[in-house]
mmCIF file of C-alpha atoms in Angstrom:
data_model
loop_
_atom_site.group_PDB
_atom_site.id
_atom_site.type_symbol
_atom_site.label_atom_id
_atom_site.label_comp_id
_atom_site.label_asym_id
_atom_site.label_seq_id
_atom_site.Cartn_x
_atom_site.Cartn_y
_atom_site.Cartn_z
ATOM 1 C CA ALA A 1 -33.108 -29.042 7.654
ATOM 2 C CA LEU A 2 -30.342 -29.256 5.023
ATOM 3 C CA PRO A 3 -29.839 -25.462 4.606
ATOM 4 C CA ALA A 4 -29.569 -25.019 8.382
ATOM 5 C CA THR A 5 -27.039 -27.849 8.619
ATOM 6 C CA LEU A 6 -25.004 -26.452 5.740
ATOM 7 C CA LEU A 7 -25.039 -22.990 7.326
ATOM 8 C CA GLN A 8 -23.872 -24.380 10.664
ATOM 9 C CA ASN A 9 -21.010 -26.291 9.065
ATOM 10 C CA SER A 10 -20.054 -23.291 6.928
ATOM 11 C CA GLY A 11 -19.997 -21.073 10.014
ATOM 12 C CA ILE A 12 -17.561 -23.423 11.735
ATOM 13 C CA LEU A 13 -15.303 -23.491 8.671
ATOM 14 C CA ALA A 14 -15.424 -19.697 8.328
ATOM 15 C CA GLN A 15 -14.305 -19.269 11.937
ATOM 16 C CA GLU A 16 -11.547 -21.855 11.538
ATOM 17 C CA MET A 17 -10.101 -20.046 8.516
ATOM 18 C CA ALA A 18 -8.182 -17.695 10.810
ATOM 19 C CA LEU A 19 -6.517 -20.661 12.569
ATOM 20 C CA ILE A 20 -5.309 -22.492 9.448
ATOM 21 C CA SER A 21 -1.809 -21.740 8.164
ATOM 22 C CA ASP A 22 -1.687 -24.225 5.282
ATOM 23 C CA PRO A 23 -2.365 -22.254 2.034
ATOM 24 C CA GLY A 24 -3.703 -25.354 0.290
ATOM 25 C CA ARG A 25 -6.312 -26.006 2.969
ATOM 26 C CA GLN A 26 -7.214 -22.316 3.058
ATOM 27 C CA GLU A 27 -7.812 -22.331 -0.670
ATOM 28 C CA HIS A 28 -9.986 -25.480 -0.588
ATOM 29 C CA ILE A 29 -12.112 -24.183 2.294
ATOM 30 C CA THR A 30 -12.507 -20.778 0.646
ATOM 31 C CA GLU A 31 -13.620 -22.315 -2.631
ATOM 32 C CA TYR A 32 -16.144 -24.512 -0.830
ATOM 33 C CA LEU A 33 -17.575 -21.599 1.160
ATOM 34 C CA LEU A 34 -17.742 -19.319 -1.881
ATOM 35 C CA ASP A 35 -19.763 -22.036 -3.597
ATOM 36 C CA VAL A 36 -22.155 -22.880 -0.755
ATOM 37 C CA LEU A 37 -22.813 -19.554 0.978
ATOM 38 C CA PRO A 38 -24.064 -17.603 -2.092
ATOM 39 C CA ARG A 39 -26.576 -20.403 -2.739
ATOM 40 C CA LEU A 40 -27.821 -20.203 0.852
ATOM 41 C CA ALA A 41 -27.972 -16.402 0.782
ATOM 42 C CA ASN A 42 -29.874 -16.461 -2.494
ATOM 43 C CA LEU A 43 -32.116 -19.400 -1.614
ATOM 44 C CA SER A 44 -35.503 -18.901 -3.247
ATOM 45 C CA GLY A 45 -38.253 -19.013 -0.654
ATOM 46 C CA GLY A 46 -35.700 -19.610 2.123
ATOM 47 C CA ASP A 47 -35.967 -18.294 5.667
ATOM 48 C CA LEU A 48 -34.853 -14.616 5.720
ATOM 49 C CA VAL A 49 -32.890 -15.028 8.974
ATOM 50 C CA LEU A 50 -30.967 -17.968 7.517
ATOM 51 C CA ARG A 51 -30.266 -16.067 4.300
ATOM 52 C CA ARG A 52 -28.946 -13.059 6.225
ATOM 53 C CA ARG A 53 -26.693 -15.240 8.361
ATOM 54 C CA ALA A 54 -25.332 -16.850 5.208
ATOM 55 C CA ALA A 55 -24.710 -13.413 3.667
ATOM 56 C CA ASP A 56 -22.907 -12.250 6.806
ATOM 57 C CA GLN A 57 -20.694 -15.342 6.723
ATOM 58 C CA LEU A 58 -20.040 -14.775 3.018
ATOM 59 C CA ALA A 59 -18.734 -11.260 3.742
ATOM 60 C CA LEU A 60 -16.512 -12.693 6.496
ATOM 61 C CA VAL A 61 -15.087 -15.298 4.099
ATOM 62 C CA CYS A 62 -14.297 -12.617 1.509
ATOM 63 C CA GLU A 63 -12.569 -10.545 4.179
ATOM 64 C CA SER A 64 -10.542 -13.537 5.427
ATOM 65 C CA ALA A 65 -9.547 -14.545 1.892
ATOM 66 C CA LEU A 66 -8.306 -11.031 1.115
ATOM 67 C CA GLU A 67 -6.310 -10.927 4.349
ATOM 68 C CA ALA A 68 -4.770 -14.363 3.745
ATOM 69 C CA GLY A 69 -4.119 -13.753 0.061
ATOM 70 C CA VAL A 70 -6.197 -16.754 -1.017
ATOM 71 C CA LEU A 71 -6.898 -15.443 -4.491
ATOM 72 C CA GLY A 72 -6.214 -18.289 -6.898
ATOM 73 C CA ASP A 73 -4.104 -17.849 -10.023
ATOM 74 C CA ASP A 74 -5.719 -14.627 -11.268
ATOM 75 C CA PRO A 75 -5.936 -11.776 -8.683
ATOM 76 C CA ARG A 76 -8.022 -9.614 -11.012
ATOM 77 C CA LEU A 77 -10.574 -12.377 -11.517
ATOM 78 C CA ALA A 78 -10.634 -12.914 -7.748
ATOM 79 C CA ALA A 79 -11.300 -9.196 -7.174
ATOM 80 C CA ASP A 80 -14.221 -9.246 -9.619
ATOM 81 C CA ARG A 81 -15.572 -12.370 -7.965
ATOM 82 C CA PHE A 82 -15.363 -10.875 -4.467
ATOM 83 C CA GLY A 83 -17.065 -7.737 -5.765
ATOM 84 C CA ASP A 84 -20.003 -9.794 -7.034
ATOM 85 C CA MET A 85 -20.196 -11.693 -3.740
ATOM 86 C CA LEU A 86 -20.249 -8.503 -1.679
ATOM 87 C CA GLU A 87 -22.933 -7.041 -3.929
ATOM 88 C CA LEU A 88 -25.059 -10.095 -3.100
ATOM 89 C CA VAL A 89 -24.381 -9.512 0.611
ATOM 90 C CA ARG A 90 -25.510 -5.890 0.253
ATOM 91 C CA GLU A 91 -28.779 -6.976 -1.354
ATOM 92 C CA VAL A 92 -29.577 -9.653 1.230
ATOM 93 C CA HIS A 93 -28.091 -8.169 4.412
ATOM 94 C CA PRO A 94 -27.146 -4.486 3.958
ATOM 95 C CA THR A 95 -26.398 -4.032 7.694
ATOM 96 C CA SER A 96 -23.900 -6.899 7.879
ATOM 97 C CA GLU A 97 -21.038 -5.979 10.220
ATOM 98 C CA HIS A 98 -18.508 -7.593 7.867
ATOM 99 C CA LEU A 99 -19.790 -5.930 4.692
ATOM 100 C CA TYR A 100 -18.066 -2.564 4.962
ATOM 101 C CA THR A 101 -14.777 -3.989 6.306
ATOM 102 C CA SER A 102 -14.696 -6.432 3.395
ATOM 103 C CA GLN A 103 -15.413 -3.627 0.940
ATOM 104 C CA ILE A 104 -12.553 -1.578 2.403
ATOM 105 C CA LYS A 105 -10.134 -4.513 2.153
ATOM 106 C CA LEU A 106 -11.224 -5.157 -1.429
ATOM 107 C CA ALA A 107 -10.610 -1.496 -2.278
ATOM 108 C CA ILE A 108 -7.150 -1.625 -0.681
ATOM 109 C CA PHE A 109 -6.404 -4.828 -2.615
ATOM 110 C CA THR A 110 -7.541 -3.193 -5.858
ATOM 111 C CA ARG A 111 -5.392 -0.143 -5.125
ATOM 112 C CA ASP A 112 -2.195 -1.873 -3.974
ATOM 113 C CA ARG A 113 -2.183 -5.282 -5.642
ATOM 114 C CA LEU A 114 -3.905 -4.499 -8.928
ATOM 115 C CA GLY A 115 -2.519 -0.960 -9.138
ATOM 116 C CA GLU A 116 -5.934 0.593 -9.844
ATOM 117 C CA PRO A 117 -6.526 3.298 -7.203
ATOM 118 C CA GLY A 118 -9.152 4.993 -9.385
ATOM 119 C CA VAL A 119 -11.257 1.829 -9.519
ATOM 120 C CA ALA A 120 -10.852 1.419 -5.757
ATOM 121 C CA ALA A 121 -11.958 5.015 -5.182
ATOM 122 C CA ARG A 122 -15.111 4.554 -7.268
ATOM 123 C CA ARG A 123 -15.933 1.404 -5.304
ATOM 124 C CA LEU A 124 -15.646 3.319 -2.035
ATOM 125 C CA GLU A 125 -17.706 6.241 -3.341
ATOM 126 C CA ARG A 126 -20.515 3.815 -4.145
ATOM 127 C CA LEU A 127 -20.175 2.344 -0.655
ATOM 128 C CA LEU A 128 -20.623 5.791 0.905
ATOM 129 C CA MET A 129 -23.988 6.037 -0.860
ATOM 130 C CA ASN A 130 -25.200 3.044 1.167
ATOM 131 C CA LEU A 131 -27.561 4.481 3.777
ATOM 132 C CA ASP A 132 -27.184 1.326 5.882
ATOM 133 C CA LEU A 133 -23.442 1.889 6.363
ATOM 134 C CA PRO A 134 -22.781 2.056 10.138
ATOM 135 C CA THR A 135 -21.345 5.261 11.559
ATOM 136 C CA GLU A 136 -17.993 3.709 12.453
ATOM 137 C CA GLY A 137 -17.740 2.441 8.885
ATOM 138 C CA VAL A 138 -18.203 5.910 7.386
ATOM 139 C CA ALA A 139 -14.946 7.191 8.888
ATOM 140 C CA LEU A 140 -12.877 4.226 7.689
ATOM 141 C CA VAL A 141 -14.361 4.399 4.200
ATOM 142 C CA ARG A 142 -13.656 8.130 3.928
ATOM 143 C CA LEU A 143 -10.097 7.656 5.196
ATOM 144 C CA THR A 144 -9.415 4.871 2.676
ATOM 145 C CA LEU A 145 -11.062 6.929 -0.071
ATOM 146 C CA GLY A 146 -8.668 9.797 0.611
ATOM 147 C CA GLU A 147 -5.730 7.382 0.484
ATOM 148 C CA CYS A 148 -6.979 6.005 -2.843
ATOM 149 C CA PHE A 149 -7.258 9.501 -4.335
ATOM 150 C CA MET A 150 -3.667 10.190 -3.251
ATOM 151 C CA ALA A 151 -2.479 6.900 -4.731
ATOM 152 C CA ALA A 152 -4.150 7.958 -7.999
ATOM 153 C CA GLY A 153 -2.324 11.302 -7.893
ATOM 154 C CA ASP A 154 -5.557 13.268 -7.423
ATOM 155 C CA THR A 155 -4.240 15.300 -4.491
ATOM 156 C CA SER A 156 -6.941 17.985 -4.640
ATOM 157 C CA ARG A 157 -9.783 15.499 -4.127
ATOM 158 C CA ALA A 158 -7.704 13.644 -1.545
ATOM 159 C CA ARG A 159 -7.182 16.861 0.389
ATOM 160 C CA THR A 160 -10.900 17.662 0.280
ATOM 161 C CA VAL A 161 -11.960 14.217 1.557
ATOM 162 C CA LEU A 162 -9.298 14.039 4.271
ATOM 163 C CA ASP A 163 -9.839 17.627 5.398
ATOM 164 C CA ASN A 164 -13.584 17.026 5.808
ATOM 165 C CA LEU A 165 -12.872 13.871 7.788
ATOM 166 C CA GLY A 166 -10.342 15.678 9.985
ATOM 167 C CA ARG A 167 -12.888 18.374 10.821
ATOM 168 C CA ASP A 168 -15.582 15.902 11.856
ATOM 169 C CA PRO A 169 -15.649 15.794 15.695
ATOM 170 C CA ARG A 170 -17.252 12.327 15.717
ATOM 171 C CA PHE A 171 -14.132 10.627 14.336
ATOM 172 C CA ARG A 172 -11.187 11.758 16.390
ATOM 173 C CA ARG A 173 -8.874 8.795 15.697
ATOM 174 C CA GLU A 174 -9.626 8.544 11.977
ATOM 175 C CA GLY A 175 -9.530 12.339 11.758
ATOM 176 C CA GLY A 176 -6.069 12.311 13.312
ATOM 177 C CA HIS A 177 -4.939 9.777 10.715
ATOM 178 C CA ALA A 178 -6.385 12.024 8.003
ATOM 179 C CA HIS A 179 -4.404 14.993 9.343
ATOM 180 C CA TYR A 180 -1.253 12.841 9.359
ATOM 181 C CA HIS A 181 -1.744 12.171 5.641
ATOM 182 C CA LEU A 182 -2.454 15.873 5.074
ATOM 183 C CA ALA A 183 0.744 16.824 6.893
ATOM 184 C CA ARG A 184 2.765 14.543 4.626
ATOM 185 C CA LEU A 185 0.961 16.006 1.616
ATOM 186 C CA ASP A 186 1.841 19.514 2.852
ATOM 187 C CA LEU A 187 5.476 18.438 3.122
ATOM 188 C CA ALA A 188 5.403 16.870 -0.347
ATOM 189 C CA GLN A 189 3.928 20.038 -1.865
ATOM 190 C CA GLY A 190 6.405 22.418 -0.205
ATOM 191 C CA HIS A 191 4.204 23.824 2.596
ATOM 192 C CA PHE A 192 6.862 23.149 5.215
ATOM 193 C CA VAL A 193 5.609 25.414 8.033
ATOM 194 C CA THR A 194 2.077 24.043 7.736
ATOM 195 C CA ALA A 195 3.429 20.485 7.682
ATOM 196 C CA ARG A 196 5.518 21.086 10.794
ATOM 197 C CA ASP A 197 2.583 22.486 12.746
ATOM 198 C CA ARG A 198 0.190 19.785 11.588
ATOM 199 C CA PHE A 199 2.625 16.996 12.531
ATOM 200 C CA ALA A 200 2.909 18.476 16.032
ATOM 201 C CA VAL A 201 -0.866 18.689 16.499
ATOM 202 C CA VAL A 202 -1.357 15.105 15.280
ATOM 203 C CA ALA A 203 1.291 13.752 17.680
ATOM 204 C CA LEU A 204 -0.149 15.656 20.663
ATOM 205 C CA ASP A 205 -3.810 14.990 19.867
ATOM 206 C CA ASN A 206 -3.558 11.195 19.463
ATOM 207 C CA PRO A 207 -0.409 10.105 21.349
ATOM 208 C CA GLY A 208 -1.499 6.459 21.467
ATOM 209 C CA ALA A 209 -2.296 6.146 17.765
ATOM 210 C CA PRO A 210 -0.028 4.024 15.536
ATOM 211 C CA TYR A 211 0.851 7.069 13.435
ATOM 212 C CA ALA A 212 1.693 9.353 16.405
ATOM 213 C CA ASN A 213 5.357 8.386 16.786
ATOM 214 C CA GLU A 214 6.008 8.722 13.046
ATOM 215 C CA SER A 215 4.255 12.083 13.035
ATOM 216 C CA LEU A 216 6.390 13.290 15.948
ATOM 217 C CA GLN A 217 9.614 12.197 14.265
ATOM 218 C CA LEU A 218 8.695 13.812 10.948
ATOM 219 C CA GLY A 219 7.609 17.033 12.666
ATOM 220 C CA LEU A 220 10.903 17.244 14.587
ATOM 221 C CA ALA A 221 12.913 16.514 11.436
ATOM 222 C CA VAL A 222 11.132 19.285 9.516
ATOM 223 C CA ALA A 223 11.458 21.770 12.378
ATOM 224 C CA GLU A 224 15.167 21.044 12.854
ATOM 225 C CA GLU A 225 15.869 21.235 9.124
ATOM 226 C CA MET A 226 14.213 24.636 8.859
ATOM 227 C CA ASP A 227 16.663 25.916 11.501
ATOM 228 C CA ASN A 228 19.661 24.066 10.066
ATOM 229 C CA PRO A 229 22.373 26.618 9.096
ATOM 230 C CA SER A 230 23.770 24.360 6.371
ATOM 231 C CA GLY A 231 20.395 23.000 5.256
ATOM 232 C CA GLY A 232 16.970 24.574 5.411
ATOM 233 C CA PRO A 233 14.085 24.703 2.924
ATOM 234 C CA GLU A 234 16.333 23.709 0.016
ATOM 235 C CA ILE A 235 17.076 20.351 1.682
ATOM 236 C CA LEU A 236 13.395 19.870 2.509
ATOM 237 C CA ALA A 237 12.605 20.510 -1.155
ATOM 238 C CA LEU A 238 15.017 17.706 -2.075
ATOM 239 C CA TYR A 239 13.226 15.364 0.339
ATOM 240 C CA ALA A 240 9.686 16.326 -0.750
ATOM 241 C CA PRO A 241 9.601 14.179 -3.956
ATOM 242 C CA ALA A 242 10.324 11.054 -1.883
ATOM 243 C CA VAL A 243 7.355 11.858 0.373
ATOM 244 C CA TYR A 244 5.093 12.413 -2.634
ATOM 245 C CA ALA A 245 6.191 9.098 -4.172
ATOM 246 C CA ASP A 246 5.412 7.356 -0.882
ATOM 247 C CA LEU A 247 1.927 8.894 -0.778
ATOM 248 C CA THR A 248 1.208 7.763 -4.329
ATOM 249 C CA GLY A 249 2.669 4.286 -3.758
ATOM 250 C CA ASP A 250 5.331 4.673 -6.476
ATOM 251 C CA ARG A 251 8.220 2.625 -5.038
ATOM 252 C CA GLU A 252 10.594 3.116 -7.983
ATOM 253 C CA SER A 253 10.173 6.881 -7.978
ATOM 254 C CA ARG A 254 10.637 6.932 -4.214
ATOM 255 C CA LEU A 255 13.860 4.922 -4.513
ATOM 256 C CA VAL A 256 15.256 7.332 -7.120
ATOM 257 C CA ALA A 257 14.143 10.393 -5.116
ATOM 258 C CA LEU A 258 15.780 9.096 -1.925
ATOM 259 C CA GLU A 259 19.023 8.286 -3.754
ATOM 260 C CA VAL A 260 19.147 11.841 -5.139
ATOM 261 C CA PHE A 261 18.290 13.313 -1.740
ATOM 262 C CA VAL A 262 20.949 11.317 0.134
ATOM 263 C CA GLU A 263 23.673 12.014 -2.429
ATOM 264 C CA GLN A 264 23.048 15.737 -2.797
ATOM 265 C CA THR A 265 22.338 16.419 0.869
ATOM 266 C CA ALA A 266 25.489 14.650 2.069
ATOM 267 C CA ALA A 267 27.522 16.824 -0.308
ATOM 268 C CA ARG A 268 25.900 20.112 0.773
ATOM 269 C CA VAL A 269 25.391 20.026 4.540
ATOM 270 C CA ASP A 270 27.886 20.235 7.402
ATOM 271 C CA MET A 271 28.355 16.611 8.484
ATOM 272 C CA ALA A 272 29.938 17.735 11.747
ATOM 273 C CA GLU A 273 26.500 18.946 12.848
ATOM 274 C CA PRO A 274 23.388 16.795 13.491
ATOM 275 C CA GLN A 275 21.560 16.063 10.246
ATOM 276 C CA HIS A 276 18.368 14.307 11.286
ATOM 277 C CA LEU A 277 16.596 14.530 7.941
ATOM 278 C CA LEU A 278 19.602 13.055 6.126
ATOM 279 C CA GLU A 279 19.730 10.205 8.652
ATOM 280 C CA ARG A 280 16.046 9.560 8.132
ATOM 281 C CA GLY A 281 16.480 9.542 4.354
ATOM 282 C CA ARG A 282 19.325 7.048 4.618
ATOM 283 C CA LEU A 283 17.235 4.773 6.831
ATOM 284 C CA GLU A 284 14.267 4.915 4.440
ATOM 285 C CA LEU A 285 16.542 4.144 1.494
ATOM 286 C CA ALA A 286 18.094 1.250 3.423
ATOM 287 C CA ARG A 287 14.632 -0.166 4.101
ATOM 288 C CA LEU A 288 13.772 -0.046 0.399
ATOM 289 C CA HIS A 289 16.995 -1.885 -0.443
ATOM 290 C CA GLY A 290 16.360 -4.407 2.336
ATOM 291 C CA GLU A 291 12.806 -5.111 1.183
ATOM 292 C CA ALA A 292 14.113 -5.673 -2.350
ATOM 293 C CA GLY A 293 16.747 -8.143 -1.117
ATOM 294 C CA ARG A 294 19.710 -5.835 -1.747
ATOM 295 C CA LEU A 295 21.483 -6.584 1.528
ATOM 296 C CA GLU A 296 24.899 -4.989 1.073
ATOM 297 C CA PRO A 297 23.681 -1.525 -0.081
ATOM 298 C CA ALA A 298 21.235 -1.509 2.821
ATOM 299 C CA LEU A 299 23.918 -2.408 5.380
ATOM 300 C CA ALA A 300 26.297 0.214 3.945
ATOM 301 C CA LEU A 301 23.674 2.951 4.394
ATOM 302 C CA LEU A 302 22.894 1.819 7.932
ATOM 303 C CA ASP A 303 26.592 1.799 8.820
ATOM 304 C CA ARG A 304 26.905 5.390 7.541
ATOM 305 C CA VAL A 305 24.016 6.484 9.788
ATOM 306 C CA VAL A 306 25.693 5.092 12.899
ATOM 307 C CA ALA A 307 29.212 6.213 11.907
ATOM 308 C CA ASP A 308 28.360 9.807 10.934
ATOM 309 C CA HIS A 309 25.941 10.627 13.750
ATOM 310 C CA PRO A 310 26.063 8.031 16.553
ATOM 311 C CA ASP A 311 24.184 10.417 18.866
ATOM 312 C CA GLY A 312 21.381 11.006 16.379
ATOM 313 C CA LEU A 313 17.763 9.933 16.676
ATOM 314 C CA VAL A 314 18.015 7.372 13.885
ATOM 315 C CA ALA A 315 21.201 5.527 14.915
ATOM 316 C CA PRO A 316 19.476 3.015 17.238
ATOM 317 C CA GLN A 317 16.853 2.276 14.573
ATOM 318 C CA ALA A 318 19.654 1.690 12.063
ATOM 319 C CA LEU A 319 21.391 -0.804 14.374
ATOM 320 C CA ASP A 320 18.111 -2.584 15.074
ATOM 321 C CA TYR A 321 17.306 -2.904 11.375
ATOM 322 C CA SER A 322 20.862 -4.057 10.646
ATOM 323 C CA GLY A 323 20.398 -6.904 13.112
ATOM 324 C CA SER A 324 17.069 -7.879 11.540
ATOM 325 C CA LEU A 325 18.546 -7.912 8.016
ATOM 326 C CA LEU A 326 21.574 -9.940 9.071
ATOM 327 C CA MET A 327 19.399 -12.408 10.968
ATOM 328 C CA ALA A 328 17.112 -12.859 7.957
ATOM 329 C CA ALA A 329 20.205 -13.511 5.808
ATOM 330 C CA GLY A 330 21.384 -16.275 8.154
ATOM 331 C CA ARG A 331 24.294 -14.229 9.562
ATOM 332 C CA SER A 332 23.273 -14.674 13.182
ATOM 333 C CA ALA A 333 26.706 -13.921 14.667
ATOM 334 C CA GLU A 334 26.796 -10.490 12.976
ATOM 335 C CA ALA A 335 23.177 -9.872 13.980
ATOM 336 C CA GLN A 336 24.073 -10.670 17.577
ATOM 337 C CA ARG A 337 26.939 -8.151 17.509
ATOM 338 C CA ALA A 338 24.659 -5.429 16.098
ATOM 339 C CA TRP A 339 21.990 -6.005 18.732
ATOM 340 C CA GLU A 340 24.505 -6.221 21.586
ATOM 341 C CA ARG A 341 25.991 -2.918 20.441
ATOM 342 C CA LEU A 342 22.480 -1.480 20.435
ATOM 343 C CA LEU A 343 21.930 -2.644 24.023
ATOM 344 C CA ALA A 344 25.232 -1.145 25.151
ATOM 345 C CA GLN A 345 25.010 2.219 23.370
ATOM 346 C CA TYR A 346 21.276 2.920 23.396
ATOM 347 C CA PRO A 347 19.685 1.372 26.521
ATOM 348 C CA ASP A 348 16.787 3.877 26.285
ATOM 349 C CA TYR A 349 15.789 2.807 22.752
ATOM 350 C CA LEU A 350 12.012 2.642 22.460
ATOM 351 C CA PHE A 351 11.955 -0.996 21.325
ATOM 352 C CA ILE A 352 14.814 -2.254 23.498
ATOM 353 C CA ASP A 353 12.663 -5.022 24.999
ATOM 354 C CA ASP A 354 12.048 -6.444 21.525
ATOM 355 C CA VAL A 355 15.803 -6.447 20.918
ATOM 356 C CA ARG A 356 16.363 -8.383 24.158
ATOM 357 C CA ASP A 357 13.742 -10.919 23.077
ATOM 358 C CA ALA A 358 15.455 -11.293 19.701
ATOM 359 C CA LEU A 359 18.796 -11.929 21.412
ATOM 360 C CA ARG A 360 17.233 -14.555 23.692
ATOM 361 C CA ASP A 361 15.819 -16.345 20.653
ATOM 362 C CA LEU A 362 19.211 -16.620 18.956
ATOM 363 C CA PRO A 363 20.488 -20.232 18.649
#
């Protein structure tokens, strides 16, 4: 009865992992489960049902640990360890519902945290060879594989994988996400008309998807820039390197590209006219500065957005982000003024209810 008791206790701990916020407790529980569950899953002569349940729980623990960042002192060693654990799960319980989601999260971790998109892509290619992979898992694996190829700079293979996914009628939502990535790749590679049309189709086809609003905004910005008398394709070509750097996950190159774009575009276009792409570039650059803790440069860029084009599409987003940055810096009075100005000037802002909630939470 000991294996059954251990499995029951491990199942309770695995479910409780999502409710625990203390990193120390998370780490202790994870270490315990990663010690016990592989033994139960690999138990010689053990009941097959029990072993499969243990393997399923092991995949869940790996997934939870990757989400929570419980990786110990050496992330690379943790990635190798999780890879071995998931290989054991595949051998014991190849149809585990947590197996493919854990594999996807491990690939994303390898790509983003370890900076090895090629290794992540090979892991996902091996996963696609698994005949027991459920249908819903195939779409997510192919989507992540395309993203990994782009992060590795292999845009031709990325385009092939994402285009095949986008053409598959079984996966409308994932296919829409694939077309969103393809539209950004078109923009990055100078195919501006194709990018504009693809952004429009993505926004109309999946209006409730998380990428739909971003696709709509990018499509409008490209369309307006192509008809901009003082801008046009030359300005889009200045913006394209920033999009490519974002697709490949190169933050430093994106920062430099956005700085060049903002500086040169502001000097070349007619600032008396709406300049939506310039506003968007300034907001993206401000976000990069804000994420890096450079508060004053970020606030200066956001102020320029609101001052130069207060009627533009980006101005309310700039005020909202200004309030968030100021609040995070402990300058609650200034944050309050930014949000109150947002309420007064832009009552139709998409996230106005969130701004009201933030104001109510102020001390």
